[in-house]
Coordinates of C-alpha atoms and ligand atoms in Angstrom, one line a residue:
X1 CA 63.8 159.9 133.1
X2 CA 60.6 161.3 131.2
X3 CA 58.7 158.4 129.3
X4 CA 56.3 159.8 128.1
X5 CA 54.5 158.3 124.9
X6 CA 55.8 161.3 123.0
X7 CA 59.3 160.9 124.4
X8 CA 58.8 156.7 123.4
X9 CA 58.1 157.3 119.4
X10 CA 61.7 159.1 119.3
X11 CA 63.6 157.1 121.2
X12 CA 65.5 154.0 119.1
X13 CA 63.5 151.0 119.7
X14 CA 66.8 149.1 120.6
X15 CA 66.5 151.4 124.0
X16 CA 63.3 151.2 124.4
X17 CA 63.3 147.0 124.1
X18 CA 66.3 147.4 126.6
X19 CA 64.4 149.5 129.0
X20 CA 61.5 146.5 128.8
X21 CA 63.6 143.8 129.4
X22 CA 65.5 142.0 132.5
X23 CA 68.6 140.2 131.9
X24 CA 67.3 139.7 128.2
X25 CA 64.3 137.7 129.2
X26 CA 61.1 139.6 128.7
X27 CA 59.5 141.9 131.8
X28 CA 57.3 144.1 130.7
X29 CA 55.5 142.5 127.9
X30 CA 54.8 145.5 125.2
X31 CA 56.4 145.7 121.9
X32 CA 56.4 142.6 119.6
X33 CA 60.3 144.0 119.1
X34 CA 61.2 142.8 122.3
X35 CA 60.3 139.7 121.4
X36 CA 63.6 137.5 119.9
X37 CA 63.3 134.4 117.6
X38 CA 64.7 132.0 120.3
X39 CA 62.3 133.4 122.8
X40 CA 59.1 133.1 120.4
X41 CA 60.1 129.5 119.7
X42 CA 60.6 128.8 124.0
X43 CA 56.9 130.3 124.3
X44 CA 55.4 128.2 121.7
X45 CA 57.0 124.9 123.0
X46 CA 56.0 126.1 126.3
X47 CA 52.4 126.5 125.0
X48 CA 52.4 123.2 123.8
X49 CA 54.0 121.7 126.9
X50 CA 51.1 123.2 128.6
X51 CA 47.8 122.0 126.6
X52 CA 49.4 119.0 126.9
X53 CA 50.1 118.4 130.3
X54 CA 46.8 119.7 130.7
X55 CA 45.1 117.4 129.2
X56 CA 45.6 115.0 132.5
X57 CA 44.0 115.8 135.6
X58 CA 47.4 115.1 137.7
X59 CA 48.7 117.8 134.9
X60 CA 45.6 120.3 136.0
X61 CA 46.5 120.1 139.4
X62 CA 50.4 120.2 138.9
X63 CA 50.3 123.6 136.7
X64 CA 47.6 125.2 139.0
X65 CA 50.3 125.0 142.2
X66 CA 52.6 127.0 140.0
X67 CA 51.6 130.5 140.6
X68 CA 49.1 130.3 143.1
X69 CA 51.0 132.7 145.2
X70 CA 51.0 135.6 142.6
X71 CA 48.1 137.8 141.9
X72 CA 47.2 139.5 138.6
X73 CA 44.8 142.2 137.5
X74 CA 43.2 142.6 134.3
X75 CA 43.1 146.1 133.7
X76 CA 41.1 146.4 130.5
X77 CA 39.5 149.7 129.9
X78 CA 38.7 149.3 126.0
X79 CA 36.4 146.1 125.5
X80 CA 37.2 142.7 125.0
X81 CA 36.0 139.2 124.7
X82 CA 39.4 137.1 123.7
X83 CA 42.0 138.5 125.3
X84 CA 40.1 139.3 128.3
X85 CA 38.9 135.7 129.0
X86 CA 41.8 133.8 127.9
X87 CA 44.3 135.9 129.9
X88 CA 41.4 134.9 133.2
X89 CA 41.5 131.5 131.7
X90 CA 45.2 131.3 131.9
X91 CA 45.3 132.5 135.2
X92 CA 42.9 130.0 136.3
X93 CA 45.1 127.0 134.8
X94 CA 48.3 128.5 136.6
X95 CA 46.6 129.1 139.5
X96 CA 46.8 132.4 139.7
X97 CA 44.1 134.4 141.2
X98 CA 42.8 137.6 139.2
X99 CA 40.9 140.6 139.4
X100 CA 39.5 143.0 137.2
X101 CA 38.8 146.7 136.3
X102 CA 36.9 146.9 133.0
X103 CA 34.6 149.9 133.8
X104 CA 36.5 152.8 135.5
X105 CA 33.3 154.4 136.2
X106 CA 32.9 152.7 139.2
X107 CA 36.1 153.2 140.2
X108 CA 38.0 156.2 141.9
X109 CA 38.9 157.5 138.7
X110 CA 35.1 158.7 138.9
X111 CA 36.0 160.8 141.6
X112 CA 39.1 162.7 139.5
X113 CA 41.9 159.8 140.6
X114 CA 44.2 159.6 137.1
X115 CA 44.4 156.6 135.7
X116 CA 48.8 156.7 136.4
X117 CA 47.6 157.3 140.3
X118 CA 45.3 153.9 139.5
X119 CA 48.3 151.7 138.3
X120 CA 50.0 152.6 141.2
X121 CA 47.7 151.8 143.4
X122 CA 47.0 148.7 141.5
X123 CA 50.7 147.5 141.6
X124 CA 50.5 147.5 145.4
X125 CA 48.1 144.5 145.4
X126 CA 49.1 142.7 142.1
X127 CA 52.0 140.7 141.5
X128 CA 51.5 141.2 137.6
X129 CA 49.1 143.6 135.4
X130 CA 47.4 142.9 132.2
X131 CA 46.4 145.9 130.3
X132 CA 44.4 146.9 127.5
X133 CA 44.0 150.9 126.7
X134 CA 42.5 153.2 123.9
X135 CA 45.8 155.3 123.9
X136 CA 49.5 154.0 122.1
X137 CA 52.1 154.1 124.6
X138 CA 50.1 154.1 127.9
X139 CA 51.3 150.4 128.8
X140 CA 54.8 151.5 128.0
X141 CA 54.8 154.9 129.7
X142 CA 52.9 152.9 132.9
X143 CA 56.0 150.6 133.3
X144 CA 58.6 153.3 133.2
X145 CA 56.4 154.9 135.6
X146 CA 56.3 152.0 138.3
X147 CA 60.1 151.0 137.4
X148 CA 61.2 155.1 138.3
X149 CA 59.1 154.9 141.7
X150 CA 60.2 151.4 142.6
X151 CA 57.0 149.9 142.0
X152 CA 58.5 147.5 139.5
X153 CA 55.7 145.0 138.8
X154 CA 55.5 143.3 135.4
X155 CA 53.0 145.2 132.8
X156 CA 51.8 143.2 129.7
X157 CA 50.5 144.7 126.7
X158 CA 46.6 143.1 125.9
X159 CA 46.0 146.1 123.3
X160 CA 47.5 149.4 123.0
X161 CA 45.5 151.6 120.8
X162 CA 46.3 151.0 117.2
X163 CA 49.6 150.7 117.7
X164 CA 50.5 147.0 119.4
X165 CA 48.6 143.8 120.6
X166 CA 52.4 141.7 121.3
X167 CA 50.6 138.8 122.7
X168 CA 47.7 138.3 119.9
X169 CA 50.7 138.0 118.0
X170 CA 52.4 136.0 119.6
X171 CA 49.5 133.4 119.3
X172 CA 49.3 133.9 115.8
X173 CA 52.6 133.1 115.2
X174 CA 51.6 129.6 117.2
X175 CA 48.7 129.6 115.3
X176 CA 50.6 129.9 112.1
X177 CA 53.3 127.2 112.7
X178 CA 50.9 124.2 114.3
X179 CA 49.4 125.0 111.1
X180 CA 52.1 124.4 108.9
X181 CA 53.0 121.5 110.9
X182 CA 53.5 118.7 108.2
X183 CA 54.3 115.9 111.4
X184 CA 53.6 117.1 115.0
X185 CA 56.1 114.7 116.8
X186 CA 56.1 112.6 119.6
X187 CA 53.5 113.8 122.1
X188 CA 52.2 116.6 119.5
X189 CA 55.1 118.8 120.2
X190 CA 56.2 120.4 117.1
X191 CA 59.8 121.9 116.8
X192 CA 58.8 125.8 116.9
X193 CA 62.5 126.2 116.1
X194 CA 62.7 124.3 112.8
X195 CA 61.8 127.1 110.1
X196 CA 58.2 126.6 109.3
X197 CA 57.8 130.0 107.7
X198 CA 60.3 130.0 105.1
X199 CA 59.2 130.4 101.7
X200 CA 55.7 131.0 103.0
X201 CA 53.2 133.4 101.4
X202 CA 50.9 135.4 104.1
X203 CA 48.6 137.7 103.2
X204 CA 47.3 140.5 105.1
X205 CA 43.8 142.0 104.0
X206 CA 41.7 145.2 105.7
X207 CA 42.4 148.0 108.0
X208 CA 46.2 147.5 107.9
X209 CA 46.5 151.7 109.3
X210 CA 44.7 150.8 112.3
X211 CA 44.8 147.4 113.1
X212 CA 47.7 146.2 115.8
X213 CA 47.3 143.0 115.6
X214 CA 48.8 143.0 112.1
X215 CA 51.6 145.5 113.1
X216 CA 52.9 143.6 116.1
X217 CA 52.7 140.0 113.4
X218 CA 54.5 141.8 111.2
X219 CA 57.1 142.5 113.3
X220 CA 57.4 138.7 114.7
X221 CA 57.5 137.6 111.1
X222 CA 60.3 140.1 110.8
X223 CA 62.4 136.9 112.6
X224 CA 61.1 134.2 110.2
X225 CA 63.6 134.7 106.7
X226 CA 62.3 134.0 103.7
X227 CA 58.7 134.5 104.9
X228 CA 56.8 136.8 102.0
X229 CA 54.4 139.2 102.8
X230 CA 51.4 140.3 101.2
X231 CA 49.1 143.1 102.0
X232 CA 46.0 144.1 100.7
X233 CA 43.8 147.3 101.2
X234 CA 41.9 149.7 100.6
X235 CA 44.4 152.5 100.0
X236 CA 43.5 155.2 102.8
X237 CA 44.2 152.2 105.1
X238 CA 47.6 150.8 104.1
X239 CA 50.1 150.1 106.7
X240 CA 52.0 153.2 108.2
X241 CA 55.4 153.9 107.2
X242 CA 57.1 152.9 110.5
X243 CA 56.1 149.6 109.4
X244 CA 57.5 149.6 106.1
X245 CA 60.4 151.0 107.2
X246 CA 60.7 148.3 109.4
X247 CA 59.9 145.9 106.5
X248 CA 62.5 147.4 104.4
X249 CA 65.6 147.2 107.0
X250 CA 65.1 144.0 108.0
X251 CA 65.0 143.1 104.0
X252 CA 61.4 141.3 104.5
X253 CA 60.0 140.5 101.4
X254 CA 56.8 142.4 100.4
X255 CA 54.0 143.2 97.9
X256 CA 50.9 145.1 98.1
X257 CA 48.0 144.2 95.6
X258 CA 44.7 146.0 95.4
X259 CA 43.0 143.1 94.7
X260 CA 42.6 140.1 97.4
X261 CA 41.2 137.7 94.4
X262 CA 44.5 138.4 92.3
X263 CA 46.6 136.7 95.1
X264 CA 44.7 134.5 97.3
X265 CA 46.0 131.5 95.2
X266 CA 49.0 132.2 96.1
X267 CA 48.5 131.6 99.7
X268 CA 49.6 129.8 102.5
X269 CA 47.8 131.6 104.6
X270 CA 45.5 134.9 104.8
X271 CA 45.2 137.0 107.6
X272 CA 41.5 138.9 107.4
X273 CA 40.3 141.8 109.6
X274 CA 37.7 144.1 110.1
X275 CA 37.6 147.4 109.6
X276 CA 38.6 149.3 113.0
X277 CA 36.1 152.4 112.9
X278 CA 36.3 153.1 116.4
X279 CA 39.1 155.3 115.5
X280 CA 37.7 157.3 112.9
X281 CA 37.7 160.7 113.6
X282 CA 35.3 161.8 111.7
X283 CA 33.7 158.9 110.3
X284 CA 35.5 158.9 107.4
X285 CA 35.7 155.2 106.8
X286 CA 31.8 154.9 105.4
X287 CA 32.9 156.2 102.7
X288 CA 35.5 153.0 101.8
X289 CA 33.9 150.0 99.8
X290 CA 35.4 147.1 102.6
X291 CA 33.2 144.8 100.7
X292 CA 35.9 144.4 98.3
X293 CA 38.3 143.2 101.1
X294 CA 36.4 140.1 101.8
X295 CA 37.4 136.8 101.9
X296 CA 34.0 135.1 100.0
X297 CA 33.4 131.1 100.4
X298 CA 33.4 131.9 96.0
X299 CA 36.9 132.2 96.4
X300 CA 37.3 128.8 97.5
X301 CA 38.1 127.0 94.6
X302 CA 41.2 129.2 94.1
X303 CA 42.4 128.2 97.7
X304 CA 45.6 126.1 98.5
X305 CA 44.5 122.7 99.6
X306 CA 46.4 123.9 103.2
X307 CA 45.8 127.5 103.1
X308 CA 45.5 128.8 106.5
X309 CA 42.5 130.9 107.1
X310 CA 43.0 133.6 110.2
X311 CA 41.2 136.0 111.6
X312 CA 42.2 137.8 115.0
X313 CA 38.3 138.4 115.5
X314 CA 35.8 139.7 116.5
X315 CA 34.4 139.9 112.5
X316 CA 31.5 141.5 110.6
X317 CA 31.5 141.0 106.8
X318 CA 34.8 140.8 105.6
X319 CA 34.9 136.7 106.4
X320 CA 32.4 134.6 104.7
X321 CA 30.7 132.7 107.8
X322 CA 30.2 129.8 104.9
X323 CA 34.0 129.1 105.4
X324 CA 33.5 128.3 109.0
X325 CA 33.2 124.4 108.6
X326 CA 36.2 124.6 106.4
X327 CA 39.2 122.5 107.6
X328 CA 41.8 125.3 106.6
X329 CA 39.6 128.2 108.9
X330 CA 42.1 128.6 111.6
X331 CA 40.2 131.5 113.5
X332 CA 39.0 128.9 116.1
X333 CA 42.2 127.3 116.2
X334 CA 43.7 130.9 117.3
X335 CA 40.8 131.6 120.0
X336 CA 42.6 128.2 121.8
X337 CA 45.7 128.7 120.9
X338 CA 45.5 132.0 122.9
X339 CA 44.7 130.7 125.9
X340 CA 47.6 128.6 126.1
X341 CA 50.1 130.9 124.7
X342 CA 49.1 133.4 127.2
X343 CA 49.4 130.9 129.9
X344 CA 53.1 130.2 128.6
X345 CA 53.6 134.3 128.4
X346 CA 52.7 134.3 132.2
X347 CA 54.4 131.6 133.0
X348 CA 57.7 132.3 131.6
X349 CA 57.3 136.0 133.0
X350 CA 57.3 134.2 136.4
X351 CA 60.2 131.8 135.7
X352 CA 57.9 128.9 135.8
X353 CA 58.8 127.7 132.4
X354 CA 61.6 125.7 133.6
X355 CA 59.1 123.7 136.3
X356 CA 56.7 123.0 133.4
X357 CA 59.4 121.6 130.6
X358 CA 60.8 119.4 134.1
X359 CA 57.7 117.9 134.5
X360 CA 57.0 117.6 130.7
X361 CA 60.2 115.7 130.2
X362 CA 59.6 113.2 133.3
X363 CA 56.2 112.5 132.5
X364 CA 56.1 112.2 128.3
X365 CA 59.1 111.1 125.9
X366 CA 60.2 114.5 124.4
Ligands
CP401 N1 41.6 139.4 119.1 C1 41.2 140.2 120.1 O1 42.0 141.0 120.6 O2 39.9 140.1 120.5 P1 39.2 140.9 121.7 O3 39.2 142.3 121.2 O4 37.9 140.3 121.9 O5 40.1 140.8 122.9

């Protein structure tokens, strides 16, 4: 079968989540679409198992024997600071050893080996990839590629162009719902599957055109009813069509507002980010006034008393440093949070979920 990234953006997403998928537990790890609610509210209890049995050093021992006989590489060819080192960080807590290839130049691919010949060679010595990449689809087309040769080794997504970053949104989504948290429960584990989100106001302000973290959120809120959605832009970087199209048939309720000051009182949360001119083409986006999309430390007053503050980072301008020692800036918060959720993601791709919530529930009441 051809899969292609040109082939991929035709093909129903229902095939294309099937083709991703074992059993209906997640394998490749690519498209938030894949991701059901039921399996979004395992990885966040899973998450939370984790930090916490962490927190013990009979717990740090116990969770690095789980995977220490699996090996993962970190194939990250577009740069990174977050998902990069919490992905190594998870690793490291499940024992897992890692490698890296962050600068193909000193790689064969120097010598005119293609980057497909590189993951295949790569999945002979790994038991998992991680994988960031400039270019939409290559994750996607990579695992068809090693499924068709029988190189079948599980491919996560850590950035795909502007089109998807699953896993940042999968954090956010954590990030989201320990925020909303009114009681956290015995043993600060929070019921991900009681509906936190409903009747929620998040607003989305900046490059919404390019930026994937907000495309693969949007998706996972797509599971949350009565969630409402803002989104706020300049207008030659409002959020493709697929997306509202995807907005529309799932019935998710939306507004766009030119105007982040109009709306931020309205919040329960506002999700800021920076402008992504590394895809410009021509440099077309010095021409935008991004000042206007800035969440200002002015704006305060007009703030919910719980408004959740998020930023996927990194930032320039467009968040107000000032707000950093406010209690509702949750940016920090989602650095953390996606180290464990990416530990859970791992994990559960391993089918070592079920060893973690057995030791959970014999050493904590739960
Ligand atoms: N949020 C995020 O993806 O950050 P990095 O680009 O540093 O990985």
């Amino acid at each position: 079968m051809t899969t292609d990234s040109s082939v991929l953006s035709t093909m129903p997403t229902a095939k294309r989540v099937a083709l991703l998928n074992r059993d209906d537990r997640l394998f490749h790890v690519i498209l938030a679409q894949q991701v059901q609610r039921e399996t979004i509210d395992h990885l966040c209890k899973l998450a939370e198992m984790i930090r916490t049995v962490a927190e013990t050093r009979q717990g740090v021992h116990f969770l690095r024997t789980l995977l220490s006989h699996k090996r993962a590489m970190l194939y990250f060819i577009q740069p990174s600071t977050r998902t990069f080192l919490s992905f190594a960080s998870a690793c490291q807590i499940l024992g897992m050893p890692y490698d890296e290839v962050r600068n193909p130049s000193v790689s064969s691919e120097i010598k005119g080996e293609t980057e497909d010949d590189t993951i295949r060679v790569l999945s002979q010595y790994f038991d998992l990839i991680i994988m960031r990449h400039p270019v939409e689809g290559f994750a996607e087309t990579m695992a068809h590629e090693l499924d068709a040769l029988h190189l079948s080794i599980p491919i996560v997504n850590g950035g795909s162009g502007k089109d998807q970053h699953p896993t940042q949104a999968l954090l956010d989504i954590y990030t989201l719902l320990r925020s909303f948290a009114e009681d956290s429960g015995p043993k600060g584990i929070p019921s991900f599957a009681h509906d936190r989100m409903a009747g929620k106001t998040i607003a989305f302000v900046g490059d919404l055109k390019r930026g994937r973290t907000v495309r693969s959120l949007v998706y996972l809120l797509g599971r949350y009813p009565g969630v409402r959605l803002r989104f706020v832009s300049p207008p030659e970087l409002g959020l493709e069509h697929d997306i509202i199209s995807y907005m529309k048939r799932n019935e998710m309720e939306y507004e766009t507002a030119s105007d982040l000051g109009e709306i931020i009182g309205d919040c329960d949360a506002v999700y800021m980010t920076r402008l992504q001119d590394e895809y410009d083409i021509k440099g077309e986006s010095k021409s935008i006034d991004y000042d206007r999309f800035r969440l200002s430390a002015d704006m305060a007053p007009q703030f919910k008393p719980n408004l959740a503050i998020l930023h996927p980072l990194p930032r320039r301008n467009e968040l107000d440093r000032a707000l950093d020692t406010d209690p509702r800036a949750r940016y920090w918060d989602q650095v953390k949070n996606g180290m464990w959720m990416r530990a859970a993601i791992i994990a559960y791709i391993f089918n070592a979920d079920a060893a973690i919530l057995d030791h959970f529930q014999s050493h904590y009441t739960y």
